[in-house]
Tab-separated table of C-alpha atoms in Angstrom:
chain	number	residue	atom	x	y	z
A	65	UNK	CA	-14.342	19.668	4.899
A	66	UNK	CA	-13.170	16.901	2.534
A	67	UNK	CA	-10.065	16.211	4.916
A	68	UNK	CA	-12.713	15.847	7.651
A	69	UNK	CA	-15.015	13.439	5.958
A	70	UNK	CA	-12.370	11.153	5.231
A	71	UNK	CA	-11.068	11.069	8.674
A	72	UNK	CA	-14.586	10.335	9.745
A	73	UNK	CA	-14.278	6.951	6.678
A	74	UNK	CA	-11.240	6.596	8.334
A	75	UNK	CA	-12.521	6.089	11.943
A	76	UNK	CA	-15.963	3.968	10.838
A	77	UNK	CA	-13.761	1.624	8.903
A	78	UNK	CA	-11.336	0.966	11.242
A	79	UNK	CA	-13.939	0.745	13.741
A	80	UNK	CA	-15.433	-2.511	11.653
A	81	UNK	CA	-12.231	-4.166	11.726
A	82	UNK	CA	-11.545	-4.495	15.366
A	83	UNK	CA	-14.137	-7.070	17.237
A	84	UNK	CA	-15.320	-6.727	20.879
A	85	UNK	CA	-12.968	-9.462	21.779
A	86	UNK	CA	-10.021	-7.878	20.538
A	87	UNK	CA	-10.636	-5.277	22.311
A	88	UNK	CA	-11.045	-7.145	25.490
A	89	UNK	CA	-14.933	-6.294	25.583
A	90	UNK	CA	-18.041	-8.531	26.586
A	91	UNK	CA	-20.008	-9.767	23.266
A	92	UNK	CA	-22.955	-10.671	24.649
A	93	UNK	CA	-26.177	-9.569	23.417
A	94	UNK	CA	-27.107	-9.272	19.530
A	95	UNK	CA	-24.608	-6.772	17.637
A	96	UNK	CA	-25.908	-5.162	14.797
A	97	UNK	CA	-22.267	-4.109	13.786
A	98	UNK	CA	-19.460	-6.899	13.123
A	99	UNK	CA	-17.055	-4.318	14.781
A	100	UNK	CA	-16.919	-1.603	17.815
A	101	UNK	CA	-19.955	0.517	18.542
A	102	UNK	CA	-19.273	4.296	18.469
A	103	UNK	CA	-19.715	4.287	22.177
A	104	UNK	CA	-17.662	1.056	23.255
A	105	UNK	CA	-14.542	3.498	20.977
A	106	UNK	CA	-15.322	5.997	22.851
A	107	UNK	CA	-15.241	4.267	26.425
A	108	UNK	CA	-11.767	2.618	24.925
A	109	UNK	CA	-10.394	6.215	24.052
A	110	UNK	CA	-11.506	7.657	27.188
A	111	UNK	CA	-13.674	10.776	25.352
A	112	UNK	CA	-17.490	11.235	25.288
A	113	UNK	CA	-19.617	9.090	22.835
A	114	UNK	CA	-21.124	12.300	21.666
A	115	UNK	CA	-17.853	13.918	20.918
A	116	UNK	CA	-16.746	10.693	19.096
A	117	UNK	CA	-19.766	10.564	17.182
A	118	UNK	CA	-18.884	14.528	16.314
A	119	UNK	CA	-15.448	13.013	14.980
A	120	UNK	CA	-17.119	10.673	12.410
A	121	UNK	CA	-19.378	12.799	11.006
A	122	UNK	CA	-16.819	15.460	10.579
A	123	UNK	CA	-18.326	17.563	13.098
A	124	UNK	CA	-15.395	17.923	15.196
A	125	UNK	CA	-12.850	19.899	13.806
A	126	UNK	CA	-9.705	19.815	15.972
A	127	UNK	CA	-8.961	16.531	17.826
A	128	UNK	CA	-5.529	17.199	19.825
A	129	UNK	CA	-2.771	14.972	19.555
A	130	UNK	CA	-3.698	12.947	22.773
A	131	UNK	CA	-7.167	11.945	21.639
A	132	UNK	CA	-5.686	10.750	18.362
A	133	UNK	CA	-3.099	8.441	20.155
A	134	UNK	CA	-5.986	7.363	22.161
A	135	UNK	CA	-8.009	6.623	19.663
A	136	UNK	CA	-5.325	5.040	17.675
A	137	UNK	CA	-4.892	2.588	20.333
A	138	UNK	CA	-8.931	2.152	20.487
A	139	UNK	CA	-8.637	1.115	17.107
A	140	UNK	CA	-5.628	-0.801	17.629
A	141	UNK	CA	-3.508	0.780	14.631
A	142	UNK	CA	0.069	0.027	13.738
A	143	UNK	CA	2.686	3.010	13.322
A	144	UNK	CA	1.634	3.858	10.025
A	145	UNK	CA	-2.120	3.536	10.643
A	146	UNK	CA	-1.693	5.439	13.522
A	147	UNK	CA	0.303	7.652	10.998
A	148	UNK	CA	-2.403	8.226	8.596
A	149	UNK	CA	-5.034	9.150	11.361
A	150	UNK	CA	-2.901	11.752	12.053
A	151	UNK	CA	-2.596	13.149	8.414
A	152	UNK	CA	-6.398	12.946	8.106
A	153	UNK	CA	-6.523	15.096	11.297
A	154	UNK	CA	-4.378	17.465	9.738
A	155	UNK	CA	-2.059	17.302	12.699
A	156	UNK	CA	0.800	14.664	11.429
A	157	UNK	CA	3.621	16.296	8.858
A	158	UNK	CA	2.822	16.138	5.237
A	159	UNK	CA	4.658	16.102	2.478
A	160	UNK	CA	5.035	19.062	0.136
A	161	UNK	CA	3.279	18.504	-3.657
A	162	UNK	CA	6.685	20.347	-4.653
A	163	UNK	CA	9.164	18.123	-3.740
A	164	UNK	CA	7.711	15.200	-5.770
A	165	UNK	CA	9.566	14.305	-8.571
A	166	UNK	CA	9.497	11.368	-11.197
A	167	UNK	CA	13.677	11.982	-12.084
A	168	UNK	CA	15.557	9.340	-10.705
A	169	UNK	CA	19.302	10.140	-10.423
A	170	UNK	CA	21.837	8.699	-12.408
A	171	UNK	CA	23.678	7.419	-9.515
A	172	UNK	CA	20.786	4.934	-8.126
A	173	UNK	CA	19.918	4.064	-11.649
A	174	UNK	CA	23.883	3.014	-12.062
A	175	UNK	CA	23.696	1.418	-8.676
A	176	UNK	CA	20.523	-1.142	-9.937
A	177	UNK	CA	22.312	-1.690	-13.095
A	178	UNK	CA	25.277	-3.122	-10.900
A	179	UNK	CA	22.746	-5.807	-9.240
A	180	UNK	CA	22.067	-8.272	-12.340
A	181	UNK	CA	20.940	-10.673	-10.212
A	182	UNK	CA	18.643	-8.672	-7.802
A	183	UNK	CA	15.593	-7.111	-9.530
A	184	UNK	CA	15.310	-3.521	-8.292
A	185	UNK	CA	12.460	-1.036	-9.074
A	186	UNK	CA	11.822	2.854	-8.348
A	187	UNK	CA	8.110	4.260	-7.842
A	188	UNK	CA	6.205	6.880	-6.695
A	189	UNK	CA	3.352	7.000	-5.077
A	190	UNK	CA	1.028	6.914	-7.601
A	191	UNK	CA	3.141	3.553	-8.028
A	192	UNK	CA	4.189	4.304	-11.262
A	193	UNK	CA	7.520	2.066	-11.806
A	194	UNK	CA	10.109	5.114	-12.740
A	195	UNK	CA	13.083	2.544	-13.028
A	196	UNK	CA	13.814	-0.521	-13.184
A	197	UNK	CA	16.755	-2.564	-14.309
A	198	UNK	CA	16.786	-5.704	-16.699
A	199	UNK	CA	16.312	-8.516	-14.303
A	200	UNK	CA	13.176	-7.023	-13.160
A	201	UNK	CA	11.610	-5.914	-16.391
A	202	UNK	CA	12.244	-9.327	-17.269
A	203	UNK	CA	10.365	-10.302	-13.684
A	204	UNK	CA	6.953	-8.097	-14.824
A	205	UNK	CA	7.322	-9.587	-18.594
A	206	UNK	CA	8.751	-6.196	-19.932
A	207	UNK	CA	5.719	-4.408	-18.257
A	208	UNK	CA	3.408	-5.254	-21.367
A	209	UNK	CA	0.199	-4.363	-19.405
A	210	UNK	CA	1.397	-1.267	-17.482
A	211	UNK	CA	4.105	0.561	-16.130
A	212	UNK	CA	1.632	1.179	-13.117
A	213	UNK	CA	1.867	-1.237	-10.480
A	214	UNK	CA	-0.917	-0.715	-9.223
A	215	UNK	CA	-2.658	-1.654	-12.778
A	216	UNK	CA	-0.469	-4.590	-13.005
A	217	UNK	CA	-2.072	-6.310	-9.626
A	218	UNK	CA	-5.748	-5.088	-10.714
A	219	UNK	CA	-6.375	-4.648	-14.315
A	220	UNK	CA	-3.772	-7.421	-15.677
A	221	UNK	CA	-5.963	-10.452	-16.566
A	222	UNK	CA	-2.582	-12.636	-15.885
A	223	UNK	CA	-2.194	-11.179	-12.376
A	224	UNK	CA	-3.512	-13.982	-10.811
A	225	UNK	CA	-1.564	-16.072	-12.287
A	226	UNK	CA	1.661	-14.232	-11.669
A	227	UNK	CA	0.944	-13.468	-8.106
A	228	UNK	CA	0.673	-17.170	-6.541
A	229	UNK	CA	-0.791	-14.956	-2.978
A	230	UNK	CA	-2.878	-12.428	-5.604
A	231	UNK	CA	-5.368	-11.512	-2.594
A	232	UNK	CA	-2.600	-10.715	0.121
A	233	UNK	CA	-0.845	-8.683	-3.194
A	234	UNK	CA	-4.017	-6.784	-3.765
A	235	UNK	CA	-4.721	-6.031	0.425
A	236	UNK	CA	-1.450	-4.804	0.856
A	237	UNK	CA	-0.721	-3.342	-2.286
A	238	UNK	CA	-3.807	-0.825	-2.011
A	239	UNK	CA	-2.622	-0.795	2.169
A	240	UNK	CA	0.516	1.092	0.738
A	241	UNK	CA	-1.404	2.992	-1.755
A	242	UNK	CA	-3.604	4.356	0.837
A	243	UNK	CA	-0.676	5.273	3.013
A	244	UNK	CA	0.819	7.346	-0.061
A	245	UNK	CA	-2.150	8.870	-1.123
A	246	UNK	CA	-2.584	10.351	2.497
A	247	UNK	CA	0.882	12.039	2.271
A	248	UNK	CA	0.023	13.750	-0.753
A	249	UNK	CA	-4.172	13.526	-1.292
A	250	UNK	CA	-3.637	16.162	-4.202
A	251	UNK	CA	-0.629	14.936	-6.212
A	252	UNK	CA	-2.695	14.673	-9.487
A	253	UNK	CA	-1.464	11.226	-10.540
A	254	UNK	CA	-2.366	9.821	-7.136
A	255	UNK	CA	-5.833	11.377	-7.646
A	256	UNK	CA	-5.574	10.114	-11.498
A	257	UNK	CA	-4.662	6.717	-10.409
A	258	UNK	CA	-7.267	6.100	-7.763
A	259	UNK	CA	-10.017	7.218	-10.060
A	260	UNK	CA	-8.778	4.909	-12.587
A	261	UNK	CA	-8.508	2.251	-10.195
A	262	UNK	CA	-11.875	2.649	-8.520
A	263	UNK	CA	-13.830	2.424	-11.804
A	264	UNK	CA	-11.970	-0.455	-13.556
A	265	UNK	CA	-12.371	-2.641	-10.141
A	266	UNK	CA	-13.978	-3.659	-7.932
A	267	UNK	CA	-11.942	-5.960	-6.095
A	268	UNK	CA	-9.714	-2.638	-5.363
A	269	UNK	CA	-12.561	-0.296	-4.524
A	270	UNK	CA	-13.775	-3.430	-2.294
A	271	UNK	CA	-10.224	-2.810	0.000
A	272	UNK	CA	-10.095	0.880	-0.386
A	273	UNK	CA	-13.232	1.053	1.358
A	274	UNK	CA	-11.496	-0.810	4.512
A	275	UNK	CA	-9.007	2.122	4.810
A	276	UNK	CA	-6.318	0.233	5.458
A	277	UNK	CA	-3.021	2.128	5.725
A	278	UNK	CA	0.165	1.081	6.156
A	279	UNK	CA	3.997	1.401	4.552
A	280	UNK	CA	5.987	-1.315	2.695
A	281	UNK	CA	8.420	-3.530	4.544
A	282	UNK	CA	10.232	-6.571	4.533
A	283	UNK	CA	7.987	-9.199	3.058
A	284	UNK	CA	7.921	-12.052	0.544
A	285	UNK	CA	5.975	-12.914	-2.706
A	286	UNK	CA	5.239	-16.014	-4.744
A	287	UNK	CA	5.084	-15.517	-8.204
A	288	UNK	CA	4.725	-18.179	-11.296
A	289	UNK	CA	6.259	-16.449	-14.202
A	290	UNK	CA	5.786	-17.931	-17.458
A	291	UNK	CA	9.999	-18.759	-17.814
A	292	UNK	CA	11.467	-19.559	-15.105
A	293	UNK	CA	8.257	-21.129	-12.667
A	294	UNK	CA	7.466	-20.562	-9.048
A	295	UNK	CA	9.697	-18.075	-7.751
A	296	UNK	CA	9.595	-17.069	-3.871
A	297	UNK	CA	11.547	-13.505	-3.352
A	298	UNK	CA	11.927	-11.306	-0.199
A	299	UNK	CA	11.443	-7.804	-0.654
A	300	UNK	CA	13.330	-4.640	0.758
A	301	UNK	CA	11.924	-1.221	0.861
A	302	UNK	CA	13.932	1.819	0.901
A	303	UNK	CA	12.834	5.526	0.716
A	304	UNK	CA	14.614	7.438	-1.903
A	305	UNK	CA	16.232	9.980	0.570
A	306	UNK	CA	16.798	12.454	-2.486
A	307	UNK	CA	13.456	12.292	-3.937
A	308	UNK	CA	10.357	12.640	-1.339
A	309	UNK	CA	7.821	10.515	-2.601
A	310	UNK	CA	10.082	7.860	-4.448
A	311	UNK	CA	10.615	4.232	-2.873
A	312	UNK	CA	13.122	1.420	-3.749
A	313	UNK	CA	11.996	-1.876	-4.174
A	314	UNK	CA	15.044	-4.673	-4.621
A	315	UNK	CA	13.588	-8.348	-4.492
A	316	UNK	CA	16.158	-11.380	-3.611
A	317	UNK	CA	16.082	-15.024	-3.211
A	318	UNK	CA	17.130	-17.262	-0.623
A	319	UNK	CA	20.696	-18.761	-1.740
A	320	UNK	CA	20.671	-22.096	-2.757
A	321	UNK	CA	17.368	-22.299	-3.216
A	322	UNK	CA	15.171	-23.097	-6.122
A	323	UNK	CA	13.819	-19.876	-6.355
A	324	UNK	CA	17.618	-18.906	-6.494
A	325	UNK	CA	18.013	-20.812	-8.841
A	326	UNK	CA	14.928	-19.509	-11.151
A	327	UNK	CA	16.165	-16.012	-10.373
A	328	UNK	CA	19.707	-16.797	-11.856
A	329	UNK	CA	18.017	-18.533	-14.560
A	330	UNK	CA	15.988	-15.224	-15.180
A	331	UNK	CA	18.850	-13.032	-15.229
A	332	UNK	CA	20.796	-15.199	-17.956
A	333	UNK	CA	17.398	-14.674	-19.848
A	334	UNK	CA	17.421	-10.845	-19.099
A	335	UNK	CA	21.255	-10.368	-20.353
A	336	UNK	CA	20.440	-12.784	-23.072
A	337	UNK	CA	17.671	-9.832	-24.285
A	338	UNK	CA	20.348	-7.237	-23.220
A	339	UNK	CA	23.049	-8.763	-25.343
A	340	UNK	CA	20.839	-9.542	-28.458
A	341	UNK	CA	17.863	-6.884	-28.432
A	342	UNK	CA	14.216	-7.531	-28.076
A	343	UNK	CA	12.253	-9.794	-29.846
A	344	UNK	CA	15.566	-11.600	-31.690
């Protein structure tokens, strides 16, 4: 029943997000919704109101595979929203609890050590960093507020600082959360995350009430660190092929710029702390 109910959340929300024009429908009229009607989802997925109306309020049990593409393009999800609907409907693949792991291996920890100049990270999908090599603990200030990243973007009163885009950060950062937590809705540190999460803000229960859900990929952040200034770094994501669950994170800067600049500056400071221990 709970996997129903949220697949219901799932469809109102999304619902919300998509206007009438988007959708290539006539607005006039008053609305008293800023998104779709029920119906108007249903015309655009080609099944009966009444049946979609049974879908939201978990009444419908089984939708098959075609009305969940069909309503996926109703909704006008990307791959891994699409993705998600289909976890919720219990029909996409999900991951096994037992093949999570927090152990990193040796190998891909000695692989970030050999990027000094690169900051590289390992989480999991509670996004608890698991590893992380010097030029990116000195990139989150030696995680003083939380080895949670989660925690860093939310409950770190220098966030917003740090993060120069904090409110694209926080959208897709709790995007990607929601994306993890529907591979594995009863990993225990997911569960113990989200609950922390939900009752410490509520800027981030705000956004996980959208029900946005979508993957990591290649992007860039600002951030203003406290050393080295504005720094502007593209990210790559990689799934840990050895350990479901884990994702690499390795940031880099555009060469010859200032930002590259910063970074190399950063990583003198980082092998500087290395070389002479903390706090000397």
């Amino acid at each position: 029943m709970a996997a129903r109910t949220e697949l219901g959340a799932y469809l109102s929300a999304r619902r919300a997000q998509v206007t009438p024009a988007e959708a290539n429908l006539p607005t006039t009229g008053h609305r008293r919704v800023p998104g779709l009607r029920r119906e108007e989802v249903a015309l655009l997925a080609g099944v009966s109101a009444d049946y979609y109306v049974r879908l939201e309020q978990g009444r419908e049990r089984s939708p098959s595979a075609q009305v969940l593409d069909a309503l996926a393009a109703a909704l006008r999800l990307g791959e891994d929203g699409r993705l998600h609907l289909f976890r919720l409907a219990g029909v996409g693949p999900r991951a096994a609890a037992a093949a999570v792991t927090d152990r990193v291996e040796p190998s891909l920890l000695a692989l970030m050590d050999a990027w000094p100049h690169n900051p590289a990270i390992v989480y999991n999908r509670a996004y608890d960093v698991l590893a992380s090599n010097a030029i990116a603990d000195a990139l989150f200030h030696d995680w003083t507020h939380s080895h949670n990243l989660m925690h860093v973007v939310f409950t770190d009163p220098a966030a917003r600082a740090f993060y120069r885009d904090w409110h694209e950060v926080a959208r897709n950062s709790v995007a990607g959360f929601r994306f993890g937590h529907g591979t594995a809705p009863d990993d225990p540190r997911v569960r113990q995350v989200l609950g922390e999460l939900l009752e410490a803000s509520p800027e981030f229960a705000e956004l996980w009430s959208r029900h946005d859900a979508r993957g990591k990929a290649l992007e860039s952040k600002r951030f203003t660190h406290r050393d080295v200034g504005p720094l502007t770094l593209t990210m790559q994501t990689f799934d840990v092929r050895s350990a479901p669950g884990q994702e690499l994170v390795v940031y880099h800067a555009e060469p010859a710029s200032p930002s590259s600049s910063a970074l190399a500056l950063l990583g003198s400071l980082a092998a500087g702390t290395a070389a002479h221990g903390p706090g000397t």
